[in-house]
Amino acid sequence: MLEIIGLVLALSGALLCLTAAIGLLRFRDVPSRLHAATKPQVLGLALIAAGIAVALQSWTVAAFLVPIVLIQLAVAPLAAHMVGRQAYRNGRIDRDTLVVDELD
């Protein structure tokens, strides 16, 4: 039974990662692509890690996966912020479409 739960969690995470990849290809501007890349990707990784931990039923594996997910939770928003900031500085963002321009 736990293997099935782990499989469902892992497949849900893989589906979220797939939607993130599709979003990267479909969206046109940098902020939309960053949103598509970070939000579902982090949750997808967390679900895949939870699925692996549940399916293997090992505290050692769970203890190994928790820091990976926590590091991803910390690093992904920072990386997206830095990429967005650099895209703004290089003129890759259409400033007319911004509601609030705090970097100007």
N, CA, C and O atoms as a DFTB+ gen file, in Angstrom:
416 C
 N C O
     1  1       0.818      -1.199       0.000
     2  2       0.000       0.000       0.000
     3  2       0.860       1.261       0.000
     4  3       0.546       2.232      -0.688
     5  1       1.948       1.243       0.775
     6  2       2.813       2.422       0.806
     7  2       3.531       2.637      -0.521
     8  3       3.863       3.767      -0.877
     9  1       3.769       1.550      -1.251
    10  2       4.399       1.692      -2.563
    11  2       3.484       2.437      -3.529
    12  3       3.948       3.233      -4.345
    13  1       2.190       2.177      -3.431
    14  2       1.231       2.859      -4.303
    15  2       1.150       4.340      -3.945
    16  3       1.101       5.193      -4.831
    17  1       1.138       4.643      -2.653
    18  2       1.126       6.045      -2.225
    19  2       2.390       6.754      -2.700
    20  3       2.332       7.884      -3.185
    21  1       3.526       6.087      -2.558
    22  2       4.784       6.665      -3.034
    23  2       4.775       6.892      -4.534
    24  3       5.285       7.902      -5.018
    25  1       4.195       5.951      -5.269
    26  2       4.106       6.086      -6.719
    27  2       3.219       7.262      -7.106
    28  3       3.555       8.023      -8.013
    29  1       2.088       7.412      -6.424
    30  2       1.184       8.528      -6.720
    31  2       1.871       9.861      -6.422
    32  3       1.757      10.806      -7.202
    33  1       2.581       9.938      -5.299
    34  2       3.300      11.171      -4.969
    35  2       4.378      11.482      -6.002
    36  3       4.507      12.623      -6.447
    37  1       5.143      10.475      -6.381
    38  2       6.221      10.690      -7.351
    39  2       5.667      11.073      -8.723
    40  3       6.219      11.947      -9.390
    41  1       4.595      10.435      -9.143
    42  2       3.997      10.790     -10.431
    43  2       3.381      12.184     -10.407
    44  3       3.431      12.904     -11.405
    45  1       2.803      12.566      -9.275
    46  2       2.277      13.927      -9.147
    47  2       3.403      14.950      -9.249
    48  3       3.260      15.980      -9.908
    49  1       4.509      14.660      -8.599
    50  2       5.661      15.553      -8.686
    51  2       6.226      15.630     -10.086
    52  3       6.610      16.705     -10.548
    53  1       6.280      14.494     -10.766
    54  2       6.771      14.491     -12.147
    55  2       5.837      15.273     -13.063
    56  3       6.291      15.944     -13.991
    57  1       4.541      15.189     -12.807
    58  2       3.581      15.953     -13.601
    59  2       3.767      17.453     -13.377
    60  3       3.682      18.237     -14.323
    61  1       4.017      17.849     -12.146
    62  2       4.279      19.265     -11.878
    63  2       5.562      19.732     -12.558
    64  3       5.612      20.844     -13.084
    65  1       6.586      18.906     -12.553
    66  2       7.829      19.257     -13.249
    67  2       7.588      19.374     -14.747
    68  3       8.174      20.232     -15.407
    69  1       6.729      18.513     -15.288
    70  2       6.397      18.593     -16.704
    71  2       5.655      19.889     -17.020
    72  3       5.926      20.525     -18.039
    73  1       4.726      20.282     -16.159
    74  2       4.022      21.547     -16.393
    75  2       4.976      22.729     -16.307
    76  3       4.804      23.715     -17.023
    77  1       5.980      22.645     -15.441
    78  2       6.982      23.713     -15.373
    79  2       7.767      23.796     -16.674
    80  3       8.041      24.891     -17.165
    81  1       8.126      22.660     -17.229
    82  2       8.865      22.652     -18.495
    83  2       8.008      23.182     -19.640
    84  3       8.499      23.920     -20.494
    85  1       6.745      22.814     -19.659
    86  2       5.845      23.328     -20.696
    87  2       5.668      24.832     -20.540
    88  3       5.627      25.560     -21.532
    89  1       5.563      25.298     -19.307
    90  2       5.450      26.735     -19.066
    91  2       6.667      27.508     -19.545
    92  3       6.538      28.627     -20.040
    93  1       7.843      26.922     -19.400
    94  2       9.053      27.583     -19.900
    95  2       9.009      27.741     -21.415
    96  3       9.501      28.732     -21.955
    97  1       8.428      26.776     -22.091
    98  2       8.357      26.850     -23.546
    99  2       7.219      27.738     -24.036
   100  3       7.339      28.373     -25.084
   101  1       6.130      27.790     -23.300
   102  2       4.936      28.493     -23.774
   103  2       4.924      29.981     -23.458
   104  3       4.457      30.777     -24.272
   105  1       5.426      30.370     -22.297
   106  2       5.355      31.778     -21.920
   107  2       6.380      32.594     -22.691
   108  3       7.442      32.091     -23.061
   109  1       6.052      33.857     -22.928
   110  2       6.898      34.691     -23.771
   111  2       7.856      35.572     -22.991
   112  3       9.001      35.749     -23.408
   113  1       7.423      36.123     -21.881
   114  2       8.285      37.076     -21.182
   115  2       8.996      36.415     -20.007
   116  3       8.607      35.349     -19.530
   117  1      10.047      37.085     -19.562
   118  2      10.918      36.527     -18.523
   119  2      10.195      36.331     -17.191
   120  3      10.349      35.268     -16.590
   121  1       9.416      37.297     -16.696
   122  2       8.753      37.064     -15.400
   123  2       7.806      35.861     -15.409
   124  3       7.740      35.113     -14.434
   125  1       7.088      35.681     -16.491
   126  2       6.189      34.521     -16.574
   127  2       6.970      33.218     -16.610
   128  3       6.575      32.234     -15.986
   129  1       8.070      33.213     -17.335
   130  2       8.900      32.006     -17.392
   131  2       9.518      31.697     -16.038
   132  3       9.611      30.534     -15.645
   133  1       9.939      32.728     -15.328
   134  2      10.510      32.500     -13.999
   135  2       9.461      31.933     -13.054
   136  3       9.748      31.039     -12.258
   137  1       8.261      32.451     -13.145
   138  2       7.182      31.936     -12.300
   139  2       6.899      30.475     -12.638
   140  3       6.706      29.647     -11.747
   141  1       6.875      30.170     -13.929
   142  2       6.621      28.789     -14.348
   143  2       7.764      27.866     -13.960
   144  3       7.544      26.680     -13.715
   145  1       8.963      28.386     -13.901
   146  2      10.120      27.537     -13.597
   147  2      10.255      27.245     -12.109
   148  3      10.653      26.143     -11.734
   149  1       9.935      28.203     -11.262
   150  2      10.229      28.016      -9.839
   151  2       9.080      27.402      -9.052
   152  3       9.301      26.480      -8.267
   153  1       7.886      27.880      -9.237
   154  2       6.779      27.442      -8.377
   155  2       6.479      25.948      -8.509
   156  3       6.565      25.233      -7.510
   157  1       6.133      25.451      -9.684
   158  2       5.815      24.017      -9.746
   159  2       7.040      23.121      -9.628
   160  3       6.930      21.972      -9.201
   161  1       8.202      23.640     -10.003
   162  2       9.405      22.813      -9.945
   163  2       9.756      22.454      -8.501
   164  3      10.106      21.309      -8.216
   165  1       9.664      23.415      -7.598
   166  2      10.002      23.160      -6.196
   167  2       8.992      22.201      -5.568
   168  3       9.373      21.264      -4.867
   169  1       7.717      22.435      -5.819
   170  2       6.698      21.534      -5.274
   171  2       6.812      20.146      -5.903
   172  3       6.603      19.139      -5.228
   173  1       7.142      20.093      -7.187
   174  2       7.333      18.804      -7.850
   175  2       8.475      18.019      -7.238
   176  3       8.353      16.815      -7.014
   177  1       9.586      18.691      -6.966
   178  2      10.716      18.018      -6.324
   179  2      10.342      17.521      -4.932
   180  3      10.731      16.421      -4.539
   181  1       9.589      18.328      -4.185
   182  2       9.173      17.909      -2.846
   183  2       8.264      16.681      -2.910
   184  3       8.391      15.770      -2.092
   185  1       7.355      16.657      -3.872
   186  2       6.471      15.495      -4.004
   187  2       7.234      14.250      -4.446
   188  3       6.956      13.151      -3.966
   189  1       8.186      14.411      -5.347
   190  2       8.994      13.262      -5.772
   191  2       9.809      12.728      -4.601
   192  3       9.896      11.516      -4.404
   193  1      10.404      13.626      -3.827
   194  2      11.186      13.196      -2.662
   195  2      10.296      12.500      -1.636
   196  3      10.689      11.487      -1.057
   197  1       9.099      13.039      -1.408
   198  2       8.178      12.394      -0.471
   199  2       7.756      11.020      -0.985
   200  3       7.645      10.072      -0.208
   201  1       7.524      10.914      -2.273
   202  2       7.159       9.625      -2.852
   203  2       8.261       8.593      -2.719
   204  3       7.995       7.427      -2.429
   205  1       9.499       9.018      -2.931
   206  2      10.628       8.096      -2.773
   207  2      10.753       7.651      -1.322
   208  3      10.957       6.470      -1.044
   209  1      10.630       8.604      -0.397
   210  2      10.761       8.267       1.024
   211  2       9.656       7.313       1.474
   212  3       9.911       6.380       2.236
   213  1       8.436       7.543       1.008
   214  2       7.321       6.672       1.401
   215  2       7.468       5.290       0.766
   216  3       7.233       4.276       1.424
   217  1       7.851       5.247      -0.497
   218  2       7.956       3.957      -1.189
   219  2       9.080       3.099      -0.625
   220  3       8.929       1.883      -0.506
   221  1      10.197       3.711      -0.279
   222  2      11.321       2.934       0.239
   223  2      11.207       2.636       1.732
   224  3      11.892       1.746       2.237
   225  1      10.356       3.366       2.438
   226  2      10.109       3.152       3.867
   227  2      11.407       3.137       4.670
   228  3      11.644       2.247       5.487
   229  1      12.227       4.130       4.420
   230  2      13.522       4.191       5.085
   231  2      13.729       5.586       5.659
   232  3      13.614       6.589       4.954
   233  1      14.039       5.628       6.962
   234  2      14.334       6.914       7.591
   235  2      15.655       7.480       7.094
   236  3      15.841       8.697       7.071
   237  1      16.563       6.615       6.701
   238  2      17.846       7.081       6.176
   239  2      17.647       7.831       4.863
   240  3      18.238       8.890       4.647
   241  1      16.823       7.282       4.001
   242  2      16.536       7.944       2.726
   243  2      15.792       9.252       2.967
   244  3      16.087      10.262       2.328
   245  1      14.831       9.240       3.883
   246  2      14.088      10.459       4.197
   247  2      15.011      11.530       4.766
   248  3      14.883      12.705       4.425
   249  1      15.934      11.132       5.625
   250  2      16.880      12.096       6.192
   251  2      17.817      12.648       5.124
   252  3      18.286      13.779       5.239
   253  1      18.090      11.870       4.098
   254  2      18.922      12.336       2.990
   255  2      18.152      13.298       2.083
   256  3      18.732      14.249       1.559
   257  1      16.851      13.059       1.894
   258  2      16.049      13.858       0.968
   259  2      15.573      15.180       1.560
   260  3      15.368      16.142       0.820
   261  1      15.394      15.246       2.863
   262  2      14.900      16.476       3.490
   263  2      15.834      17.662       3.243
   264  3      15.345      18.725       2.861
   265  1      17.151      17.539       3.441
   266  2      18.012      18.700       3.143
   267  2      18.000      19.101       1.669
   268  3      18.141      20.280       1.346
   269  1      17.834      18.135       0.781
   270  2      17.769      18.461      -0.646
   271  2      16.557      19.341      -0.932
   272  3      16.663      20.337      -1.648
   273  1      15.417      18.975      -0.377
   274  2      14.203      19.763      -0.591
   275  2      14.334      21.131       0.073
   276  3      13.931      22.137      -0.511
   277  1      14.885      21.185       1.269
   278  2      15.037      22.468       1.957
   279  2      15.987      23.404       1.217
   280  3      15.738      24.607       1.137
   281  1      17.060      22.863       0.685
   282  2      17.993      23.692      -0.088
   283  2      17.310      24.205      -1.352
   284  3      17.489      25.362      -1.732
   285  1      16.536      23.353      -1.998
   286  2      15.811      23.787      -3.196
   287  2      14.791      24.866      -2.849
   288  3      14.610      25.817      -3.610
   289  1      14.124      24.725      -1.705
   290  2      13.162      25.743      -1.277
   291  2      13.837      27.087      -1.029
   292  3      13.226      28.135      -1.240
   293  1      15.082      27.065      -0.585
   294  2      15.797      28.309      -0.316
   295  2      16.430      28.896      -1.568
   296  3      16.442      30.115      -1.738
   297  1      16.952      28.058      -2.438
   298  2      17.754      28.540      -3.562
   299  2      16.901      28.938      -4.770
   300  3      17.240      29.905      -5.452
   301  1      15.831      28.244      -5.053
   302  2      15.042      28.516      -6.260
   303  2      14.480      29.939      -6.299
   304  3      14.597      30.591      -7.337
   305  1      13.877      30.453      -5.226
   306  2      13.403      31.839      -5.290
   307  2      14.538      32.850      -5.425
   308  3      14.387      33.861      -6.111
   309  1      15.659      32.589      -4.785
   310  2      16.794      33.500      -4.909
   311  2      17.336      33.518      -6.328
   312  3      17.646      34.580      -6.867
   313  1      17.450      32.354      -6.927
   314  2      17.942      32.283      -8.303
   315  2      16.974      32.968      -9.267
   316  3      17.406      33.678     -10.175
   317  1      15.682      32.762      -9.079
   318  2      14.698      33.409      -9.943
   319  2      14.749      34.924      -9.782
   320  3      14.611      35.656     -10.762
   321  1      14.944      35.394      -8.565
   322  2      15.048      36.835      -8.327
   323  2      16.265      37.416      -9.032
   324  3      16.180      38.476      -9.653
   325  1      17.385      36.734      -8.939
   326  2      18.605      37.239      -9.565
   327  2      18.503      37.212     -11.095
   328  3      18.973      38.136     -11.759
   329  1      17.901      36.178     -11.650
   330  2      17.721      36.111     -13.102
   331  2      16.764      37.209     -13.564
   332  3      17.011      37.859     -14.580
   333  1      15.685      37.416     -12.833
   334  2      14.742      38.474     -13.180
   335  2      15.358      39.855     -13.084
   336  3      15.093      40.717     -13.921
   337  1      16.160      40.063     -12.088
   338  2      16.835      41.353     -11.923
   339  2      17.804      41.617     -13.071
   340  3      17.871      42.730     -13.592
   341  1      18.551      40.594     -13.461
   342  2      19.488      40.749     -14.570
   343  2      18.747      40.955     -15.893
   344  3      19.192      41.730     -16.739
   345  1      17.632      40.271     -16.071
   346  2      16.835      40.473     -17.282
   347  2      16.295      41.894     -17.336
   348  3      16.220      42.488     -18.412
   349  1      15.921      42.440     -16.199
   350  2      15.451      43.824     -16.143
   351  2      16.572      44.783     -16.520
   352  3      16.358      45.718     -17.291
   353  1      17.748      44.558     -15.987
   354  2      18.884      45.438     -16.279
   355  2      19.314      45.362     -17.735
   356  3      19.773      46.355     -18.299
   357  1      19.170      44.196     -18.348
   358  2      19.563      44.030     -19.750
   359  2      18.472      44.440     -20.728
   360  3      18.670      44.372     -21.942
   361  1      17.327      44.864     -20.214
   362  2      16.246      45.316     -21.083
   363  2      15.437      44.200     -21.707
   364  3      14.808      44.407     -22.744
   365  1      15.435      43.038     -21.110
   366  2      14.677      41.904     -21.644
   367  2      13.226      41.901     -21.164
   368  3      12.430      41.071     -21.604
   369  1      12.882      42.816     -20.274
   370  2      11.528      42.892     -19.733
   371  2      10.859      44.140     -20.292
   372  3      11.432      45.229     -20.255
   373  1       9.642      43.977     -20.810
   374  2       8.878      45.108     -21.321
   375  2       8.347      45.902     -20.136
   376  3       7.443      45.452     -19.431
   377  1       8.903      47.061     -19.927
   378  2       8.558      47.850     -18.734
   379  2       7.152      48.433     -18.799
   380  3       6.599      48.812     -17.766
   381  1       6.568      48.512     -19.975
   382  2       5.204      49.029     -20.092
   383  2       4.178      48.062     -19.517
   384  3       3.088      48.481     -19.127
   385  1       4.505      46.785     -19.460
   386  2       3.557      45.794     -18.945
   387  2       3.651      45.617     -17.434
   388  3       2.830      44.911     -16.848
   389  1       4.629      46.238     -16.796
   390  2       4.782      46.105     -15.347
   391  2       3.750      46.963     -14.628
   392  3       3.527      48.115     -15.001
   393  1       3.132      46.414     -13.617
   394  2       2.182      47.172     -12.810
   395  2       2.939      48.079     -11.848
   396  3       2.616      49.259     -11.715
   397  1       3.943      47.528     -11.182
   398  2       4.787      48.280     -10.260
   399  2       6.234      48.070     -10.692
   400  3       6.672      46.938     -10.894
   401  1       6.962      49.160     -10.830
   402  2       8.364      49.082     -11.240
   403  2       9.228      49.563     -10.081
   404  3       9.524      50.753      -9.971
   405  1       9.628      48.641      -9.223
   406  2      10.411      49.001      -8.042
   407  2      11.902      49.090      -8.320
   408  3      12.654      49.560      -7.466
   409  1      12.346      48.655      -9.481
   410  2      13.771      48.688      -9.798
   411  2      14.170      49.946     -10.555
   412  3      15.357      50.168     -10.795
   413  1      13.209      50.766     -10.931
   414  2      13.521      51.965     -11.695
   415  2      14.081      53.059     -10.820
   416  3      14.397      54.142     -11.313
